[in-house]
CSV table of C-alpha atoms and ligand atoms in Angstrom, one decimal:
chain,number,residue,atom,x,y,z
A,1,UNK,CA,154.5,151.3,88.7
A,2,UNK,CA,154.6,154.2,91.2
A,3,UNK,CA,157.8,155.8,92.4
A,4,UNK,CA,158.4,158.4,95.0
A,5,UNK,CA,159.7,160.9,92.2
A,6,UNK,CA,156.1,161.3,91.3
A,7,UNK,CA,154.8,164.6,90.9
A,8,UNK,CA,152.1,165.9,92.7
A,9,UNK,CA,149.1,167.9,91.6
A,10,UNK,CA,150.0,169.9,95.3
A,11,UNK,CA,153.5,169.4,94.7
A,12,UNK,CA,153.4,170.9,91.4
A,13,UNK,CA,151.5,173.8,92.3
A,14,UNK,CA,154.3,174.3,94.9
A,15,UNK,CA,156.6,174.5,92.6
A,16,UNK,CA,155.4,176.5,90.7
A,17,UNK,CA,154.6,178.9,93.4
A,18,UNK,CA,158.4,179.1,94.3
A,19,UNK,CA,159.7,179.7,90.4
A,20,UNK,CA,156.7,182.2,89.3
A,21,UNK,CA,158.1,184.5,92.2
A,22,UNK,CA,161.4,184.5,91.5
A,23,UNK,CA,160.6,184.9,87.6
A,24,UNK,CA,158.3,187.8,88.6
A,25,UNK,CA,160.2,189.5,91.0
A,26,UNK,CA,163.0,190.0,87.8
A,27,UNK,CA,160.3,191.1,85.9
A,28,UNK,CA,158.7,193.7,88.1
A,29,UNK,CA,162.6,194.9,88.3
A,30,UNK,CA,163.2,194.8,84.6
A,31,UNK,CA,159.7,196.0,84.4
A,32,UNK,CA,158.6,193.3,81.4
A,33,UNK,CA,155.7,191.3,82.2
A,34,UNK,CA,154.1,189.6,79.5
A,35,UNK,CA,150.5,190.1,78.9
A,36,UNK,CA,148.3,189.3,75.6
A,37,UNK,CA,147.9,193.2,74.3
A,38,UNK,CA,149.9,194.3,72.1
A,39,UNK,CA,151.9,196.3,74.3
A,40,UNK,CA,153.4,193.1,75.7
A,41,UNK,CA,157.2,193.1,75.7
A,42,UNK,CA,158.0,190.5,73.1
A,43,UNK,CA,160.5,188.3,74.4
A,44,UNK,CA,162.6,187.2,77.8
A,45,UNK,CA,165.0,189.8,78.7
A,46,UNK,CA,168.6,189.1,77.5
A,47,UNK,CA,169.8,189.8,81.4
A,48,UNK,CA,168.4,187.0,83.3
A,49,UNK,CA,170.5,185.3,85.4
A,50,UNK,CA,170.8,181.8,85.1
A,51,UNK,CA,169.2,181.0,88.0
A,52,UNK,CA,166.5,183.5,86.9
A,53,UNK,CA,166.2,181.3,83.8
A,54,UNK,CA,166.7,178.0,85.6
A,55,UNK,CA,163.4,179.1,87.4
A,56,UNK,CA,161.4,180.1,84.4
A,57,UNK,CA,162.6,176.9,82.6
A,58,UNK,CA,160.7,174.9,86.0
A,59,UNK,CA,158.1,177.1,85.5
A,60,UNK,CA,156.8,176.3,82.3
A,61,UNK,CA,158.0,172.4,82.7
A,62,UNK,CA,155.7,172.3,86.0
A,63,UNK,CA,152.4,174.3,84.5
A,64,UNK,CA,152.9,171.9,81.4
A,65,UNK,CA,152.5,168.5,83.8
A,66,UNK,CA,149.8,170.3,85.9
A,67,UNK,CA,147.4,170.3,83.0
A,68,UNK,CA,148.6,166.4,82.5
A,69,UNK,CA,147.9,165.6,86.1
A,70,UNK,CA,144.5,167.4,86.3
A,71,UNK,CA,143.3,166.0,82.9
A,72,UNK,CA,144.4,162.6,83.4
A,73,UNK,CA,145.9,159.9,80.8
A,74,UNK,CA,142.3,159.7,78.7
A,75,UNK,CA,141.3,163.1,78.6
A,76,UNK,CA,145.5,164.0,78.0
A,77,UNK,CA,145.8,161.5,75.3
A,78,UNK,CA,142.3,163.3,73.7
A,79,UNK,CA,144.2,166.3,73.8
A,80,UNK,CA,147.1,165.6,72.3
A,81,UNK,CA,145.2,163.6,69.4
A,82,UNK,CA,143.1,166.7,68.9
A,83,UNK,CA,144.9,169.7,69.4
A,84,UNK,CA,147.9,168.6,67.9
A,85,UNK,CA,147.1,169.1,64.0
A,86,UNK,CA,144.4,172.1,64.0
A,87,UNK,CA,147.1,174.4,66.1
A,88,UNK,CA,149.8,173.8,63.2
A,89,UNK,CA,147.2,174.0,60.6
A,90,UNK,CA,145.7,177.3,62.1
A,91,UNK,CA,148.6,178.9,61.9
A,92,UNK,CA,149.8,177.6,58.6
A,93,UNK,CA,146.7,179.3,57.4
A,94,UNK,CA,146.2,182.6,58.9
A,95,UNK,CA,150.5,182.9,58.2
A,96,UNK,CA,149.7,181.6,54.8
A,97,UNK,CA,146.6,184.1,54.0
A,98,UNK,CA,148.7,186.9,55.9
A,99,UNK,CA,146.0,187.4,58.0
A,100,UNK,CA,148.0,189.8,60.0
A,101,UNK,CA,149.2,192.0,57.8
A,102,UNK,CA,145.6,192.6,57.1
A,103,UNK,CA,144.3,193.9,60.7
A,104,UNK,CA,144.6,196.9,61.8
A,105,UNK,CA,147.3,197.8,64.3
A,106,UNK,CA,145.7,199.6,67.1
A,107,UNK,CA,142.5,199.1,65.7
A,108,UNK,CA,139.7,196.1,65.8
A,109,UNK,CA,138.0,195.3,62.4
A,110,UNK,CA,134.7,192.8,61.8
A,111,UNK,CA,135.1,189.8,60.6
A,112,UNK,CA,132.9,190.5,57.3
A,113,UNK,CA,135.3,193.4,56.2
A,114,UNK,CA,137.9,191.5,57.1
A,115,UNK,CA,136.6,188.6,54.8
A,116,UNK,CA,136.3,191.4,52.0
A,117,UNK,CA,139.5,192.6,51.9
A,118,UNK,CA,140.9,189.3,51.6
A,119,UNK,CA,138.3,187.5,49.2
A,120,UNK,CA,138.0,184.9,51.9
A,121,UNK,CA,134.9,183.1,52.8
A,122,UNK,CA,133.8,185.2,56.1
A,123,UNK,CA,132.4,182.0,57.8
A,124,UNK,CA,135.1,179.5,57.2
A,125,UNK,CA,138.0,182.7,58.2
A,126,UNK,CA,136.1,183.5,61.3
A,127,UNK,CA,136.1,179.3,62.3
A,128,UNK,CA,139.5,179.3,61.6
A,129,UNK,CA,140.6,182.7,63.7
A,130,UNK,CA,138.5,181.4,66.7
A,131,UNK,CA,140.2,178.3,66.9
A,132,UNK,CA,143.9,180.6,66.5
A,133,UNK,CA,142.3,182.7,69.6
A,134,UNK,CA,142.4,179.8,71.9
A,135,UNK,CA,146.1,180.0,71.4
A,136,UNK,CA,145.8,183.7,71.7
A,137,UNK,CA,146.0,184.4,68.8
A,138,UNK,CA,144.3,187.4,67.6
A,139,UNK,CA,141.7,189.1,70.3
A,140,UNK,CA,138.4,189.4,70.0
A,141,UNK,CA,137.6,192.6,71.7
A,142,UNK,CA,134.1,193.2,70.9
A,143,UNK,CA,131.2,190.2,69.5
A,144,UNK,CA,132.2,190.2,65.4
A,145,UNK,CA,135.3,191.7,65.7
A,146,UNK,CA,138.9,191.0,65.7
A,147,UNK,CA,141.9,192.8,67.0
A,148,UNK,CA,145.8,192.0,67.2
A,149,UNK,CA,147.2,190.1,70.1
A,150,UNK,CA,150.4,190.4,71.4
A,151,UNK,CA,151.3,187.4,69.5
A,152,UNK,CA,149.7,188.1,66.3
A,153,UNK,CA,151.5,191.3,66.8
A,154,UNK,CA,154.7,189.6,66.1
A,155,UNK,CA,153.7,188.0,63.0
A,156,UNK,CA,152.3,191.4,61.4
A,157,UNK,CA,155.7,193.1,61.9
A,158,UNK,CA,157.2,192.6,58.3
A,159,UNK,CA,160.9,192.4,59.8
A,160,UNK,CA,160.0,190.7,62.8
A,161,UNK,CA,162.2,187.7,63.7
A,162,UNK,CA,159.7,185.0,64.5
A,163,UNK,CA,158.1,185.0,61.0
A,164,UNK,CA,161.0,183.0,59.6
A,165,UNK,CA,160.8,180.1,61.7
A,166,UNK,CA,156.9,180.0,61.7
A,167,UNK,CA,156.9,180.4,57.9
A,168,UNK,CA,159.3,177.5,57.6
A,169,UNK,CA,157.6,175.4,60.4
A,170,UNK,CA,154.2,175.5,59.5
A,171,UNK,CA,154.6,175.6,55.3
A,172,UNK,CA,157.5,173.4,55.0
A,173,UNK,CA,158.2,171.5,57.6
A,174,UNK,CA,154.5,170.4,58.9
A,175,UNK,CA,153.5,168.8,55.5
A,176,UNK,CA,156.8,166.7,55.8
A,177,UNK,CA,156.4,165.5,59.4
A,178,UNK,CA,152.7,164.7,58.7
A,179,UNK,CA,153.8,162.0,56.0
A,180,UNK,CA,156.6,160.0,58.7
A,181,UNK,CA,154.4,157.0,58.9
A,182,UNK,CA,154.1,156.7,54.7
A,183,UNK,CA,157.6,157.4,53.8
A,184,UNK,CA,158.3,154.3,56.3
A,185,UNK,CA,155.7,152.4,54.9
A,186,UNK,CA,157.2,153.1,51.1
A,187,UNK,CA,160.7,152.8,52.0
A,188,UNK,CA,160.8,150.8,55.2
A,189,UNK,CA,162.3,152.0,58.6
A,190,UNK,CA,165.5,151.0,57.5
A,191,UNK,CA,166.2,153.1,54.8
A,192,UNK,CA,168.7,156.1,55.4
A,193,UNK,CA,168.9,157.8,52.5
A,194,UNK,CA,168.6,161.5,52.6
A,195,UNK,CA,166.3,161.4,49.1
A,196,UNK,CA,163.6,158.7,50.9
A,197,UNK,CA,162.2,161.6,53.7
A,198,UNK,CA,159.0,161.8,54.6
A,199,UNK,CA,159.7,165.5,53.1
A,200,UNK,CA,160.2,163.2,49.9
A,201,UNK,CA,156.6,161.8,50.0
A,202,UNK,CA,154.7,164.9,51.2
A,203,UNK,CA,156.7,166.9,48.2
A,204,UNK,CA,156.6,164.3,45.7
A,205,UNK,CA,160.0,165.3,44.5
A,206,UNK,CA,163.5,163.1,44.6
A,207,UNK,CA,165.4,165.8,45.4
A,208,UNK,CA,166.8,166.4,49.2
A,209,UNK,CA,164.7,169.0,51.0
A,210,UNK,CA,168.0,171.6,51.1
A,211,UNK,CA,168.1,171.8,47.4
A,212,UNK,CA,164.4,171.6,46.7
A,213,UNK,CA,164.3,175.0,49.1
A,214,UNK,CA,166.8,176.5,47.7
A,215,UNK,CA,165.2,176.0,44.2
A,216,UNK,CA,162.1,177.3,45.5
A,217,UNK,CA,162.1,181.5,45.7
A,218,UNK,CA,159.7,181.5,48.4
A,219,UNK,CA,160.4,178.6,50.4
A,220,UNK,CA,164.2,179.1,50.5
A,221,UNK,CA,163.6,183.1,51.7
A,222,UNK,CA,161.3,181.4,55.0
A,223,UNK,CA,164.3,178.7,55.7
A,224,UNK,CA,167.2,181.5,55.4
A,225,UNK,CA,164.7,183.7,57.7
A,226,UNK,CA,164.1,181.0,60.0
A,227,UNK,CA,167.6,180.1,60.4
A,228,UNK,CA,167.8,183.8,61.0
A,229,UNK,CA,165.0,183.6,63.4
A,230,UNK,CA,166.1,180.3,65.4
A,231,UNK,CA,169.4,182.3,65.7
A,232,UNK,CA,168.2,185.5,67.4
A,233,UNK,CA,166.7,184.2,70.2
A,234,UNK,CA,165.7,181.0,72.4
A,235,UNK,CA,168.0,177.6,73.5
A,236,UNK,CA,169.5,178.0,70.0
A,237,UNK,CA,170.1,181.4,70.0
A,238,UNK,CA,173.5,182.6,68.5
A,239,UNK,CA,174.4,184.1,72.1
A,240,UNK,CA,175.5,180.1,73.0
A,241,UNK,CA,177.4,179.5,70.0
A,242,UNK,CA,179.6,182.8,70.8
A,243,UNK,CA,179.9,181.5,74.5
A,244,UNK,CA,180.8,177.8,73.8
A,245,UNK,CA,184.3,178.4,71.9
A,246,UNK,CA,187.2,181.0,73.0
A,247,UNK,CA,187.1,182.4,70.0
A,248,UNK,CA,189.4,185.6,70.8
A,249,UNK,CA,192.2,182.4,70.9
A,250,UNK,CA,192.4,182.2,67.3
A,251,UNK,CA,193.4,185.7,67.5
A,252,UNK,CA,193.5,186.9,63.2
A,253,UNK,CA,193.0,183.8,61.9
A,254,UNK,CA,190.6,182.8,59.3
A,255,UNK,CA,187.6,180.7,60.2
A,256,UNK,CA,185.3,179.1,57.4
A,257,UNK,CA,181.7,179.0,58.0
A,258,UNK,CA,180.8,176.0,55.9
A,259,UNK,CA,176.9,176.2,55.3
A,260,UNK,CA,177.3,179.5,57.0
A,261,UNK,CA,173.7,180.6,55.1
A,262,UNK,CA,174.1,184.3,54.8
A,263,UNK,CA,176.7,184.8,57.6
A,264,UNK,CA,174.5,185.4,60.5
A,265,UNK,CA,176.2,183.0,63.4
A,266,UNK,CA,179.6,184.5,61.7
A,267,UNK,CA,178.7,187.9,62.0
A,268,UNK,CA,177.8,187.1,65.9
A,269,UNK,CA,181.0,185.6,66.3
A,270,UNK,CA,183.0,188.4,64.7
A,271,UNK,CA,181.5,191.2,67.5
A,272,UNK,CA,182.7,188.9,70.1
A,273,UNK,CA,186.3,188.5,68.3
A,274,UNK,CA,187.4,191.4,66.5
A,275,UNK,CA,190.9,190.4,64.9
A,276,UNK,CA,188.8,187.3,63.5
A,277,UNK,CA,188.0,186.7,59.7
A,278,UNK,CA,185.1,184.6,57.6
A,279,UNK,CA,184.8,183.1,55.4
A,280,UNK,CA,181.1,182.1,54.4
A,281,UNK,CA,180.8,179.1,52.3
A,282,UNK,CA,177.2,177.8,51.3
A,283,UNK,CA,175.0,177.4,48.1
A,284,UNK,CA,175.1,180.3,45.5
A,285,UNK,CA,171.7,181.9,46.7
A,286,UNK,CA,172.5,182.0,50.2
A,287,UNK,CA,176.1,183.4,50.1
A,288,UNK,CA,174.7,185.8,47.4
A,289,UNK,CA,172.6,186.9,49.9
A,290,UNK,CA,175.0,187.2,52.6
A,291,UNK,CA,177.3,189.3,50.4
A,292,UNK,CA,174.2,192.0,49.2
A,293,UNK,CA,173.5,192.3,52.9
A,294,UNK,CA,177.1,192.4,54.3
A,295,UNK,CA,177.3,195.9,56.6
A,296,UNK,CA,180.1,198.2,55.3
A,297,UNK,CA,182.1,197.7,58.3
A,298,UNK,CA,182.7,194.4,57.9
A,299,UNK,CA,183.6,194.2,54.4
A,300,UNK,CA,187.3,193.7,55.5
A,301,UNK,CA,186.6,190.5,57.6
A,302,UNK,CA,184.0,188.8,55.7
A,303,UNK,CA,184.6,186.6,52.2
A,304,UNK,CA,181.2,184.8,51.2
A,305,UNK,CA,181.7,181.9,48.2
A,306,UNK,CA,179.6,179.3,46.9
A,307,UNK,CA,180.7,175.9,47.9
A,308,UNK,CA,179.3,172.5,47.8
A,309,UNK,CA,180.0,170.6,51.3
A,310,UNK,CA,180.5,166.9,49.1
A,311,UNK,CA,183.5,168.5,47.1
A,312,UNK,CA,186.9,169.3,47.7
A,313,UNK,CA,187.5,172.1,49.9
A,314,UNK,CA,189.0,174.9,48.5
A,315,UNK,CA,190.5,176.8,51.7
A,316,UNK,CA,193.8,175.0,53.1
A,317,UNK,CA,194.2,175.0,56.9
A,318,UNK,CA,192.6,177.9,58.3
A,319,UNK,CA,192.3,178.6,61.9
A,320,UNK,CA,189.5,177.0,62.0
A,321,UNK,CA,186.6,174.6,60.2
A,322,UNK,CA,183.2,175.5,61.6
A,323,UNK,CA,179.7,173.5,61.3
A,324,UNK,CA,176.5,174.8,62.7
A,325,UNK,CA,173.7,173.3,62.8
A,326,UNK,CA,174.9,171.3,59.7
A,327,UNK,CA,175.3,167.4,60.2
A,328,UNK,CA,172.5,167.1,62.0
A,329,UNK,CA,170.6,167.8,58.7
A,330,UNK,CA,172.5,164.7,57.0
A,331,UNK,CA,172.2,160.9,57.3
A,332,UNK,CA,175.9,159.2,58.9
A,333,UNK,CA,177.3,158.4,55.3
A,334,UNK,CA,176.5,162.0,53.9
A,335,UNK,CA,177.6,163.5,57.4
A,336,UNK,CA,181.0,161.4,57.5
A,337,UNK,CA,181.5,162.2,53.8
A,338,UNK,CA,181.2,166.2,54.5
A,339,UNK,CA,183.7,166.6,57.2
A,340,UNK,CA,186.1,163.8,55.3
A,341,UNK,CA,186.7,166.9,52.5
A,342,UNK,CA,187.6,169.2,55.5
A,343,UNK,CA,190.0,166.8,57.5
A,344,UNK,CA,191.8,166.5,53.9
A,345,UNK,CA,192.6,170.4,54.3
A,346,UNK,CA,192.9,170.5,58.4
A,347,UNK,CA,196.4,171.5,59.2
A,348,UNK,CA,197.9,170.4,62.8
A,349,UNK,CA,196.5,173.8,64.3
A,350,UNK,CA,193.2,173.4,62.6
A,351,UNK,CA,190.2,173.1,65.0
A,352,UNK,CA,187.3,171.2,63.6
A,353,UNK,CA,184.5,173.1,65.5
A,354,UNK,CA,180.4,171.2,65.0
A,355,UNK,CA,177.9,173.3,66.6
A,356,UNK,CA,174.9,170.6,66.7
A,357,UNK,CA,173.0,169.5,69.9
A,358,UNK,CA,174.7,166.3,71.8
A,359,UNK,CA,171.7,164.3,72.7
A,360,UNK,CA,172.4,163.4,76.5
A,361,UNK,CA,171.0,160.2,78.0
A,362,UNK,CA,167.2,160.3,78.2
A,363,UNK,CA,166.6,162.0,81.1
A,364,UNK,CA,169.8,163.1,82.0
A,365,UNK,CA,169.1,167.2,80.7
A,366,UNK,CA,166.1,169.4,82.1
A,367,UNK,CA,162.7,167.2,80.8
A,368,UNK,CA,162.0,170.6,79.1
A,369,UNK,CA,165.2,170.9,77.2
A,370,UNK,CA,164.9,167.2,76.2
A,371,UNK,CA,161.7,168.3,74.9
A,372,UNK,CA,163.2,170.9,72.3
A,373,UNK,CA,165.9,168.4,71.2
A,374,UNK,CA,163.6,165.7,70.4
A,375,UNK,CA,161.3,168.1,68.6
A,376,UNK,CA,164.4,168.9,66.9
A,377,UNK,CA,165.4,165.3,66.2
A,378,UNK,CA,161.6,164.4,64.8
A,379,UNK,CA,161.5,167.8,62.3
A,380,UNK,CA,165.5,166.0,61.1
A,381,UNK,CA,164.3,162.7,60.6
A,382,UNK,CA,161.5,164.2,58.6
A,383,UNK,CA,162.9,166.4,56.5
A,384,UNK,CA,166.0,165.2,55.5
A,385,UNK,CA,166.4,161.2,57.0
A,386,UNK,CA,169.0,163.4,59.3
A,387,UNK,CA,169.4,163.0,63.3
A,388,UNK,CA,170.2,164.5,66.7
A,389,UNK,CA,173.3,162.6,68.0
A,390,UNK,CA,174.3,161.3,71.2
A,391,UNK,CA,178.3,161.2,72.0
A,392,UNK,CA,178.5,157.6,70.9
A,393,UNK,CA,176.9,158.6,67.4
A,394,UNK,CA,179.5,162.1,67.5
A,395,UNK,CA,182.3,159.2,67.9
A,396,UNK,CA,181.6,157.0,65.4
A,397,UNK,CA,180.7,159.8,62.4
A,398,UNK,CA,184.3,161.4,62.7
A,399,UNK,CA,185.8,158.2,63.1
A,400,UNK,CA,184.0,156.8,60.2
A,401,UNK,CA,185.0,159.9,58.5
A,402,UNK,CA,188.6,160.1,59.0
A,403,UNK,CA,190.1,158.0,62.2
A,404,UNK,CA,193.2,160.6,62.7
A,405,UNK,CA,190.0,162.4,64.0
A,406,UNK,CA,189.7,162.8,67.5
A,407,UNK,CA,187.2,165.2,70.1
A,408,UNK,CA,189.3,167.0,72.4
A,409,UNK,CA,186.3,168.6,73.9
A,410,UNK,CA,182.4,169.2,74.0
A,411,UNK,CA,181.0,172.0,75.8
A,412,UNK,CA,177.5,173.2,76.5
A,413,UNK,CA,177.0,176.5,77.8
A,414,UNK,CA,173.5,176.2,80.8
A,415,UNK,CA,170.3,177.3,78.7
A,416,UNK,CA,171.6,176.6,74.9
A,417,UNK,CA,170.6,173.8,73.3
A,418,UNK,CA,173.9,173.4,70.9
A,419,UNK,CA,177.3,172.0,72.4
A,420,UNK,CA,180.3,172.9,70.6
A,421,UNK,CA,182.4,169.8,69.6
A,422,UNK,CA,186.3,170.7,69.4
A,423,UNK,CA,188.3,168.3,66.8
A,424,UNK,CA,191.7,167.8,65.5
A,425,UNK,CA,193.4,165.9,63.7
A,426,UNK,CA,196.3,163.6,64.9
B,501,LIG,C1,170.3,174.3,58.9
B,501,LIG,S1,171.1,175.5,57.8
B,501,LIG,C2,172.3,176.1,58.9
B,501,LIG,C3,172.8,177.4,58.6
B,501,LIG,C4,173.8,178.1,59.6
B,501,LIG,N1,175.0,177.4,59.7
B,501,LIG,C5,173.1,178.3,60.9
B,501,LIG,O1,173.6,177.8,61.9
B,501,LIG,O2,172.1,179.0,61.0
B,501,LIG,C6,172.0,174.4,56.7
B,501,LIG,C7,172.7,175.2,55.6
B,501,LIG,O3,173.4,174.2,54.8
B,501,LIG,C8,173.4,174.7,53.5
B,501,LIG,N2,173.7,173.7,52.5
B,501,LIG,C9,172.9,172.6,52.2
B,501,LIG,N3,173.5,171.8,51.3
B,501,LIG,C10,174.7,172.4,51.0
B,501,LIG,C11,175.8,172.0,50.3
B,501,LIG,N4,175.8,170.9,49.5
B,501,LIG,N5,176.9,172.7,50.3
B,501,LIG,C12,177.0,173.9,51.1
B,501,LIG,N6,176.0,174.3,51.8
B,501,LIG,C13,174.8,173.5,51.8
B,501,LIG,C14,172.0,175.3,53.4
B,501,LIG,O4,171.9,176.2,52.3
B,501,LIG,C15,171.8,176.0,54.7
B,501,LIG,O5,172.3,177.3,54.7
């Protein structure tokens, strides 16, 4: 049925008219266009305003239903059948075969001593590369040879951000999300538990996903880095999490960073609030990590310690309990079970802080932000049986976990993805 919302091939194109200029104008005055070489800048200025960023976030949400409207429903449908898979598995490859690391910086190389250098067959790489370069991926400046791109650029960089999450994404994570439709059809739809994942099936293992990675060396150093990565920049991007929360209120007290990884969002937090202290709780690789890694300067503040979430709390009313990014990774028994051991130690100035995405009504955020939420919610469901949650889900998980639970407040600051959920405890 049509409706007068419709878009508009002409509309569109209007639109996005309109928001390129006012997203080029900021860049012509930052001077930071993007462009494919490799002396692209890599990432959205910091500074944009938010209606700068309101504008870019129309921008991409028009282009993206431009190409629906001019393809149509077949030929979009054809797309989405075919692209989907080979884009992952491209990149799973030339990430897995560190096909970056291997060409030159400045320089082009040819496919054939490219092939040598890696002992891969020169035929099947140079298939494979082609298909990444309609993603621009990798250049191809000259018939036979390949060069860097400015995104391939970004993945050759050995401390560069983005490798975490695009290690974890496309090794871990894609194999899991590929098997959704036989983990339903071994377990049923109906089954919740956090061991019966399509990450179960793909991996063949009865273990939950978070301990399997963090038994695996290489595995668990791609999901600390893209936790890392996810954190640094974009709607997750720690920047939110330090803007949701007045954190200088809790003036020297001590906040516990359960499944704080290796202290990342703390360490965030702690430049915003100075008199704060942390202390990082999460499995013994992780907080080992953190405390190899901790800066001098911070030695003072900072406390890492193994902990399991499912056991009793050792830390007795601090300032504050803080969750990110935590219970959204755990079925509603598991998730109710791991904030019951913390409202056992909450005193009556305790906040309870969860830093997880509050699904709005469909349609009721930005289609484009929707978009990243329910990517979100499909990568939780496959890894770990876990979920996004609306308010009414929020509500029933603390109340199911302890009922003198109650939310005095959610907040989401404009562009981040997280909200930050403030409990206490009657
Ligand atoms: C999705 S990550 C979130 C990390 C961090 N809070 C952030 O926002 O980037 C989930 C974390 O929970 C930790 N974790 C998993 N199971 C745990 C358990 N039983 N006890 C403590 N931490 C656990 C993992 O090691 C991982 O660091």
């Amino acid at each position: 049925m049509s409706d007068t919302k419709q878009p508009t091939l002409k509309g569109l194109a209007a639109d996005i008219t309109k928001n390129a200029a006012i997203v080029s104008d900021f860049l012509d005055k930052t001077n930071n266009h993007f462009t494919f070489d490799t002396d692209s800048p890599p990432s959205f200025p910091k500074t944009a305003s938010e209606d700068v960023t309101a504008a870019r976030m129309q921008l991409i949400y028009a282009a993206r239903q431009l190409q629906f409207l001019a393809l149509g429903p077949t030929e979009s449908l054809q797309w989405f059948a075919l692209s989907g898979a080979p884009d992952t598995t491209t990149l799973q490859w030339l990430y897995h075969y560190d096909i970056p690391s291997a060409v030159p910086n400045q320089d082009s190389i040819s496919y054939a001593d490219l092939a040598k250098k890696l002992n891969l067959n020169q035929h099947k790489m140079t298939r494979i590369l082609r298909h990444a370069m309609t993603n621009n991926i990798f250049l191809e400046p000259i018939p036979g040879h390949i060069a860097h791109s400015s995104l391939s650029k970004q993945l050759a960089e050995p401390g560069n951000l983005i490798r975490g999450p695009v290690g974890n994404l496309t090794q871990t994570v894609y194999p899991a999300v590929s098997r959704m439709v036989d983990a339903h059809e071994k377990y049923g739809t109906n089954d919740e538990k956090g061991v019966h994942a399509p990450f179960n099936v793909a991996y063949d293992t009865e273990k939950r996903a978070l301990e399997y990675i963090a038994n695996d060396p290489v595995r668990s150093v791609w999901f600390t880095e893209s936790m890392k990565g996810g954190a640094a920049a974009g709607p997750s991007s720690t920047r939110y999490s330090v803007e949701a929360f007045d954190w200088q209120s809790l003036g020297n007290g001590v906040v516990v960073d359960v499944g704080g990884s290796a202290g990342h969002v703390s360490k965030a937090i702690a430049a915003a609030a100075p008199d704060l202290h942390f202390i990082v709780q999460d499995q013994p690789a992780m907080v080992g990590k953190g405390q190899a890694e901790l800066e001098p300067e911070l030695k003072e503040r900072f406390t890492f310690r193994p902990h399991d979430f499912f056991t009793t709390q050792p830390y007795n009313e601090p300032a504050a309990f803080y969750l990110r990014l935590i219970l959204h990774d755990w079925p509603d028994e598991d998730a109710a079970l791991i904030l019951r051991e913390l409202a056992a130690k909450m005193g009556p100035e305790t906040r309870l802080l969860i830093n997880d995405a509050v699904v709005p009504e469909h349609g009721a955020m930005h289609p484009l932000q929707e978009k990243y939420v329910r990517n979100a919610d499909m990568v939780m469901m496959s890894m770990f049986n876990g979920l996004e949650r609306e308010k009414s889900d929020w509500e029933d998980v603390i109340k199911r976990a302890d009922p003198s639970l109650h939310i005095v407040g959610i907040t989401k600051p404009r562009g981040g993805s997280l909200s930050m959920i403030e409990i206490r405890k009657e």
